[in-house]
Every structure is written in structure tokens, then in C-alpha cells.
C-alpha positions as CSV (number, residue, x, y, z in Angstrom):
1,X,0.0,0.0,0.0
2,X,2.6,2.3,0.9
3,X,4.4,1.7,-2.7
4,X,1.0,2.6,-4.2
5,X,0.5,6.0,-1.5
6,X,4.5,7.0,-2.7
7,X,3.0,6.8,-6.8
8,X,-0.2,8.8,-6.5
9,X,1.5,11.4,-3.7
10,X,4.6,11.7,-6.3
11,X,2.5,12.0,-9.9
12,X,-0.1,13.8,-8.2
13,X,2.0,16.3,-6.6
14,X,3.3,17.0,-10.0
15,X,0.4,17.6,-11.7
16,X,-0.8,20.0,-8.4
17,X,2.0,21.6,-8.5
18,X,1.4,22.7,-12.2
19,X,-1.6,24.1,-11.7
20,X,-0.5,25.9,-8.8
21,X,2.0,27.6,-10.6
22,X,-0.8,28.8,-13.7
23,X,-3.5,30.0,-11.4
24,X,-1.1,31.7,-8.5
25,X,0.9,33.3,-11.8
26,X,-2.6,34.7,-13.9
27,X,-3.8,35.8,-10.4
28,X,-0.8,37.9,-9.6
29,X,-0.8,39.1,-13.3
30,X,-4.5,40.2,-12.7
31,X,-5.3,37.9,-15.2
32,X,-8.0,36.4,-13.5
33,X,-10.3,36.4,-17.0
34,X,-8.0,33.8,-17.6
35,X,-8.5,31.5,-15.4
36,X,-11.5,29.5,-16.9
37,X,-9.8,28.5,-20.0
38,X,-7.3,27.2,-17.6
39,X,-9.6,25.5,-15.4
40,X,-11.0,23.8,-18.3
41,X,-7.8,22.5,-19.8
42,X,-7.6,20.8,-17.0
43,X,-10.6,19.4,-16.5
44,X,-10.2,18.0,-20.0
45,X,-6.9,16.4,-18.8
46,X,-8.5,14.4,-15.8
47,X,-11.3,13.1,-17.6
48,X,-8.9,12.1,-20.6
49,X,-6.6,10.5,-17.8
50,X,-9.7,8.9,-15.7
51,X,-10.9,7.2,-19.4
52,X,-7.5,6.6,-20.1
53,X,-7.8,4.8,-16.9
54,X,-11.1,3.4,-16.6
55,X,-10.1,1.8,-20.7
56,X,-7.2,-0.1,-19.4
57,X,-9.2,-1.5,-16.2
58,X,-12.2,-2.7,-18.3
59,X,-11.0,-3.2,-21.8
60,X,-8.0,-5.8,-20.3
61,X,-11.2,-8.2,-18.6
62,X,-12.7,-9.1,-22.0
63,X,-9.1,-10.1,-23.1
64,X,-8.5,-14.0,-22.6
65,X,-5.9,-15.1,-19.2
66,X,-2.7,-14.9,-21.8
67,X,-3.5,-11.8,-24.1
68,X,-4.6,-10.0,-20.5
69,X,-0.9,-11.5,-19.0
70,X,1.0,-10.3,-22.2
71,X,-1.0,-6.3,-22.1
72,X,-0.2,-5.9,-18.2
73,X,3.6,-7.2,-19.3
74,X,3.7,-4.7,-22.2
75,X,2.2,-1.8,-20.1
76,X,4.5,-2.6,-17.4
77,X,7.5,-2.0,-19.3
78,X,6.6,1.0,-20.9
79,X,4.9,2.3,-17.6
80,X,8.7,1.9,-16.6
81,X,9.9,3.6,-18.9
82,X,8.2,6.7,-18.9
83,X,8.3,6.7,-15.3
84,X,11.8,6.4,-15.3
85,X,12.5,9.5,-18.1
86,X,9.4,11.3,-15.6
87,X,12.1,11.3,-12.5
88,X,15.4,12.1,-14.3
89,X,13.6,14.8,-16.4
90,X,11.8,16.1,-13.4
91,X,15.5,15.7,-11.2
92,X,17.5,18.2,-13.7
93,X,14.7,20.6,-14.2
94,X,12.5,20.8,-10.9
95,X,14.0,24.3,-10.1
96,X,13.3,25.6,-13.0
97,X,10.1,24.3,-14.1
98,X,8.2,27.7,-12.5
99,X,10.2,29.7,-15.3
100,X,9.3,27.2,-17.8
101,X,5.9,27.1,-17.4
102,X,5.4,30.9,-16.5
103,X,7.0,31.8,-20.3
104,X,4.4,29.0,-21.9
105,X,1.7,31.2,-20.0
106,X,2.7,34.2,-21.3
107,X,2.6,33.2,-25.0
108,X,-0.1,31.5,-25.0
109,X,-1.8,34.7,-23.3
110,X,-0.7,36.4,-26.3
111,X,-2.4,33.7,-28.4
112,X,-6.0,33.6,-27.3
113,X,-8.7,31.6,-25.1
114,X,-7.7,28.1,-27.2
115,X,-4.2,28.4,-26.5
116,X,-4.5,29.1,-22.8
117,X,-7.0,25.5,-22.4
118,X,-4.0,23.7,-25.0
119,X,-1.6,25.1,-22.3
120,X,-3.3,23.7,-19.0
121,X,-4.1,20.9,-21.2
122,X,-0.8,19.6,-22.0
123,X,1.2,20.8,-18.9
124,X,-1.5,18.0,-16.7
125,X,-2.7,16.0,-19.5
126,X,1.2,14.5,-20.1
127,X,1.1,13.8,-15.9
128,X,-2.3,12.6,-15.8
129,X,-1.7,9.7,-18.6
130,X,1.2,8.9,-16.9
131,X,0.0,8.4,-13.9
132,X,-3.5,5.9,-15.1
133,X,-0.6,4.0,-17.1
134,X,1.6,3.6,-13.6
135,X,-0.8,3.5,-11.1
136,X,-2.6,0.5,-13.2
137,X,0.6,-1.4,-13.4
138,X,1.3,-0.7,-10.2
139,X,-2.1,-2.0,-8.4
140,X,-1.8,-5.3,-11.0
141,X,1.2,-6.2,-9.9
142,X,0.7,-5.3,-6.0
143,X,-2.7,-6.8,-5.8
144,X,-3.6,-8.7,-2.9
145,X,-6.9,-9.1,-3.8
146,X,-8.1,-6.3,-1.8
147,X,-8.8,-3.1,-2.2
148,X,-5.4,-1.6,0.0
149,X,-3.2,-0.7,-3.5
150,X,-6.2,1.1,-4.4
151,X,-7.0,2.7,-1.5
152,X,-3.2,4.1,-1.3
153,X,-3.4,5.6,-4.5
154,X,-6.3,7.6,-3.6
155,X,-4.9,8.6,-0.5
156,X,-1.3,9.8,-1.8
157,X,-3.8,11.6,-4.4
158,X,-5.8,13.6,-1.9
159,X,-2.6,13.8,0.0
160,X,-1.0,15.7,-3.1
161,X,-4.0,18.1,-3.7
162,X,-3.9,18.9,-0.3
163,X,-0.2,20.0,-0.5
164,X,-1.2,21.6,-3.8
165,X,-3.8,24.1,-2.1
166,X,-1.3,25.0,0.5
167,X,1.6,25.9,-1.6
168,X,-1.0,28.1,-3.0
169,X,-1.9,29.6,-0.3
170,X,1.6,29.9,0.9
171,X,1.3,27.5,3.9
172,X,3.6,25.7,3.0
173,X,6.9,25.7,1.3
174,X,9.6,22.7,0.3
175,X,12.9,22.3,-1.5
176,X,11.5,21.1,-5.0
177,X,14.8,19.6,-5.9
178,X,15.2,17.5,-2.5
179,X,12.1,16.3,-2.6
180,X,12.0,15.2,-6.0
181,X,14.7,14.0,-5.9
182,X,14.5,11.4,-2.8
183,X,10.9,11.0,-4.1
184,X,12.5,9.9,-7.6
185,X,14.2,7.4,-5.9
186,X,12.0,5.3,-4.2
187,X,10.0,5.2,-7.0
188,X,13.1,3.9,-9.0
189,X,13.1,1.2,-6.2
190,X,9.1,0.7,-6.8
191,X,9.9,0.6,-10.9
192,X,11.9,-2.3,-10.7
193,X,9.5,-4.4,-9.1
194,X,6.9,-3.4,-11.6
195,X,9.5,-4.0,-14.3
196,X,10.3,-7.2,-12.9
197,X,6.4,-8.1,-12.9
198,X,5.7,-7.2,-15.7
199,X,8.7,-9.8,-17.1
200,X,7.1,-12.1,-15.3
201,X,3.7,-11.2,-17.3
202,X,5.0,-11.8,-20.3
203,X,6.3,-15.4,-19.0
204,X,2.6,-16.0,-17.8
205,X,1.5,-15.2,-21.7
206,X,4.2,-17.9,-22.7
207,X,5.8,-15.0,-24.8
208,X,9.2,-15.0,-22.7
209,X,10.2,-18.7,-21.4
210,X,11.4,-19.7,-17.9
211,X,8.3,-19.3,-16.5
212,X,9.1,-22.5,-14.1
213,X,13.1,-21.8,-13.7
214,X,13.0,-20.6,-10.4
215,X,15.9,-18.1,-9.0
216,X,15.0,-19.3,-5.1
217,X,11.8,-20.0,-3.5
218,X,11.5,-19.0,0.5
219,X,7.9,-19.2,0.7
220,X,8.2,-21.3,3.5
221,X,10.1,-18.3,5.7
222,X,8.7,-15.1,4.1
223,X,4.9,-16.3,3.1
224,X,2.7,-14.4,1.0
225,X,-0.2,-14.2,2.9
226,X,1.8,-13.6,6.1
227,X,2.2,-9.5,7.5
228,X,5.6,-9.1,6.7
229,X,5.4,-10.8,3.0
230,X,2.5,-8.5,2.6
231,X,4.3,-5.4,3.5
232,X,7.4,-6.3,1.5
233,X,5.1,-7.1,-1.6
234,X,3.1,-3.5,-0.9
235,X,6.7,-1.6,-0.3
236,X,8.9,-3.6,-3.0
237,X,6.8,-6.1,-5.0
238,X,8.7,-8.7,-3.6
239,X,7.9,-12.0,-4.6
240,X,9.4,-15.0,-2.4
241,X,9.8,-17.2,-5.9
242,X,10.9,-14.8,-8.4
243,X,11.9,-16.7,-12.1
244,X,15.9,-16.1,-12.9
245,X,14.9,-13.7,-15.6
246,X,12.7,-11.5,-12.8
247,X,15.9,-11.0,-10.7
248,X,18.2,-10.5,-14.0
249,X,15.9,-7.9,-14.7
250,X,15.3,-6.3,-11.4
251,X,19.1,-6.4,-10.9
252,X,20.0,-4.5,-14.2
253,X,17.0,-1.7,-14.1
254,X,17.9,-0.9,-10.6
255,X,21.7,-1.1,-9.6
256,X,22.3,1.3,-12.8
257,X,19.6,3.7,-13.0
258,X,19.5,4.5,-9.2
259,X,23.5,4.6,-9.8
260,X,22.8,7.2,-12.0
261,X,19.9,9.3,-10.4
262,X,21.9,9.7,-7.3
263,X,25.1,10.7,-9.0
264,X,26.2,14.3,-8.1
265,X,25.2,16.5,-11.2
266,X,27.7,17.8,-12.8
267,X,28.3,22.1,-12.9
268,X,27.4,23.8,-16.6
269,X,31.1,24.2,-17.8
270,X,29.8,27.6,-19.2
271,X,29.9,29.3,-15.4
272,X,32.8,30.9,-14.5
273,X,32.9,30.1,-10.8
274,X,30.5,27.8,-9.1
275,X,26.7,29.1,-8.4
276,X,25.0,29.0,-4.9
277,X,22.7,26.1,-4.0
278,X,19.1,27.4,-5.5
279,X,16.5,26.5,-3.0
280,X,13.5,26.8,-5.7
281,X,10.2,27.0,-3.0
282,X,6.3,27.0,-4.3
């Protein structure tokens, strides 16, 4: 549950923290006429990610057991995929992204009512359709048969637009680059057991063999069914009988991209001496 909690607080305090930064920016612009076009750019972005959403959840039960194995497998990966580019992309330009975003505003200001709903649209859509496409992975592949992965998306959701309102209000302010950052990776950590899941998937389907080569098996000390094999499968989507290829997998998504996330970034080679630590607050 807490894996699931980390993905909707993450993605959704993305997409919150988008349209904090439109609305608080046309408001202290007194450009408050432009605030419905806004509003419904995004409202066309959350139904578009909610369908999105509601498409993969229903369309994937009509499939037969191996074409709905070989989907989640497929989705999984490229859920991982996207996720992953989301947290480097969102590492290297989290203190800027205010600036970014404030000189889309003011062009599309320029450019009429259609451009300022394209604007809002885009800026929460691309968050919104990456977060259906993770979160469903996600919930398939840390399903207990209950509704807890479900139920922790929801809750890191409301969490997020909570945190949302009060940045915009000015109750509350955070390092954008820490938290992002840490954020990124734990959900690197969470990625890599989706990714190895989703190998495991494609197994299932009988499109990837070694379905019954097993790395280990401990069942027998961590069970599934027991609290602690339940809160490791919630956190980590551990599995107590992974295949070889699962581990393989895991083992080469994670070592090297968290290697690489945490890495020190290195200074522009265009500055002359080295620049203060920005502390970029919303």
C-alpha cells in the first residue's frame, strides 16, 4: 500500500504543482479572465486520464488469461519507462520548471482563449496519462486481492492536492529539488519491481520462457499471505519465488539507474565560478 501511497503522492503532486503555478501566476498578473480557460484545460486532462484509466481497467477483462498476461507485461514496461525519463527529467529541471511554465503562460496569453485550455491541457494531461498507465501497473502487480493498492493511490492523491492548495496559499513551502529527488528514488526502487512483474507477465503469456526456472523459492520463511510478506510485496513487489529472468531484470533496471539518479550533477562548464545552492520553494 505504501508503494501505491509513494506513486499517487509523487504523480499527483506533480500535476498540483502545475496548476499551482498557472492559477497563483494569472492571479498575480491580474489575469484572472484567464482563469476559466485554464480550469477547463484541465478538467479535460483528468477526464482524458480517468478514461484513459477506466479503458485499461475494463478493456484488459474481456481479453483472454494470456493476451490479459501479455498487455499488463507490455504496459508494465513501458509504464517503466516513462516513469523512469518522468524522474530524471523532473531531477534536472525541478528548479526551473516555474520559469518554464510561467513563459508557456505568457505566450499563449498572447495567443488567445484556445491556447490558454491547449496550455493547461498539456502541462497536466502528459502527468495525468502517466500516472493511469503507472498506477494501473502498479495495483496489478501489488494486488492482494483487496482493495489496499487502491485505496493508497487515492490517499497519496488527496494527499497531493492537499499539498497543492497550501503551496498556493503559501502555507507551506519545500525544497523542489530534495524532494523530488528522494521521491525519484523510491520510486526507481518501486519501478523495478513493476518492471520485474511485468517480465514475469510476459512469462505468464508464454511469450518469454522460464516461466518454471526458479531463482530461489522462500515461501516457506517469508509467506505471502503472512504481514511481513504483505508489507514487503506492498513496499517492494517482492515475490518469495521470483523466475531467474525477474531477478536479472530487477538487478539490471535498478543497480544502474539508481547509480545514476543519485550521482552528483555535474556544474554547466559555461559558469565561470560555481553558483549558490538554489532553493527553488512553491
Amino acid at each position: 500500500m505504501f508503494a501505491n501511497y509513494l506513486i499517487g503522492l509523487r504523480e499527483g503532486l506533480e500535476a498540483s504543482l502545475v496548476v499551482c503555478i498557472l492559477i497563483a501566476y494569472l492571479v498575480k498578473t491580474d489575469r484572472r479572465d484567464a482563469l476559466k480557460p485554464i480550469w477547463i484545460g484541465i478538467a479535460i486532462a483528468v477526464g482524458l486520464a480517468l478514461g484513459f484509466g477506466c479503458a485499461l481497467e475494463f478493456g484488459s477483462q474481456e481479453l483472454t488469461f494470456e493476451a490479459q498476461e501479455a498487455l499488463g507485461g507490455s504496459l508494465s514496461i513501458i509504464a517503466v519507462c516513462l516513469v523512469t525519463w518522468m524522474v530524471f527529467w523532473m531531477r534536472r529541471t525541478a528548479r526551473h520548471l516555474k520559469a518554464d511554465l510561467h513563459g508557456k503562460l505568457d505566450a499563449a496569453l498572447q495567443m488567445g482563449t484556445g491556447a490558454l485550455v491547449a496550455t493547461a491541457f498539456l502541462a497536466v494531461g502528459r502527468e495525468g496519462l502517466e500516472t493511469s498507465l503507472f498506477v494501473w501497473t502498479s495495483v496489478r502487480a501489488s494486488s492482494d486481492g483487496t482493495e489496499g493498492p487502491l485505496i493508497g493511490v487515492l490517499l497519496g492523491i488527496a494527499t497531493a492536492v492537499v499539498l497543492g492548495y497550501l503551496f498556493y496559499r503559501g502555507a507551506v513551502r519545500i525544497n523542489l529539488a530534495k524532494f523530488f529527488t528522494w521521491t525519484g528514488a523510491m520510486l526507481v526502487v518501486v519501478a523495478a519491481g513493476v518492471l520485474a512483474y511485468g517480465f514475469h507477465d510476459l512469462q505468464e503469456a508464454d511469450f518469454l520462457p522460464g516461466l518454471t526456472n526458479k531463482a530461489f523459492d522462500i515461501s516457506e520463511t517469508i509467506p505471502p499471505d503472512s504481514w511481513y510478506g504483505t508489507l514487503l510485496k506492498g513496499v517492494f513487489n517482492f515475490q518469495p519465488d521470483p523466475t531467474v529472468l525477474q531477478v536479472v531484470v530487477w538487478s539490471l533496471y535498478l543497480v544502474p539507474t539508481l547509480a545514476f539518479f543519485l550521482a552528483p550533477s555535474r556544474p554547466d562548464k559555461d559558469k565561470a565560478k560555481p553558483a549558490a545552492p538554489v532553493r527553488e520553494e512553491v
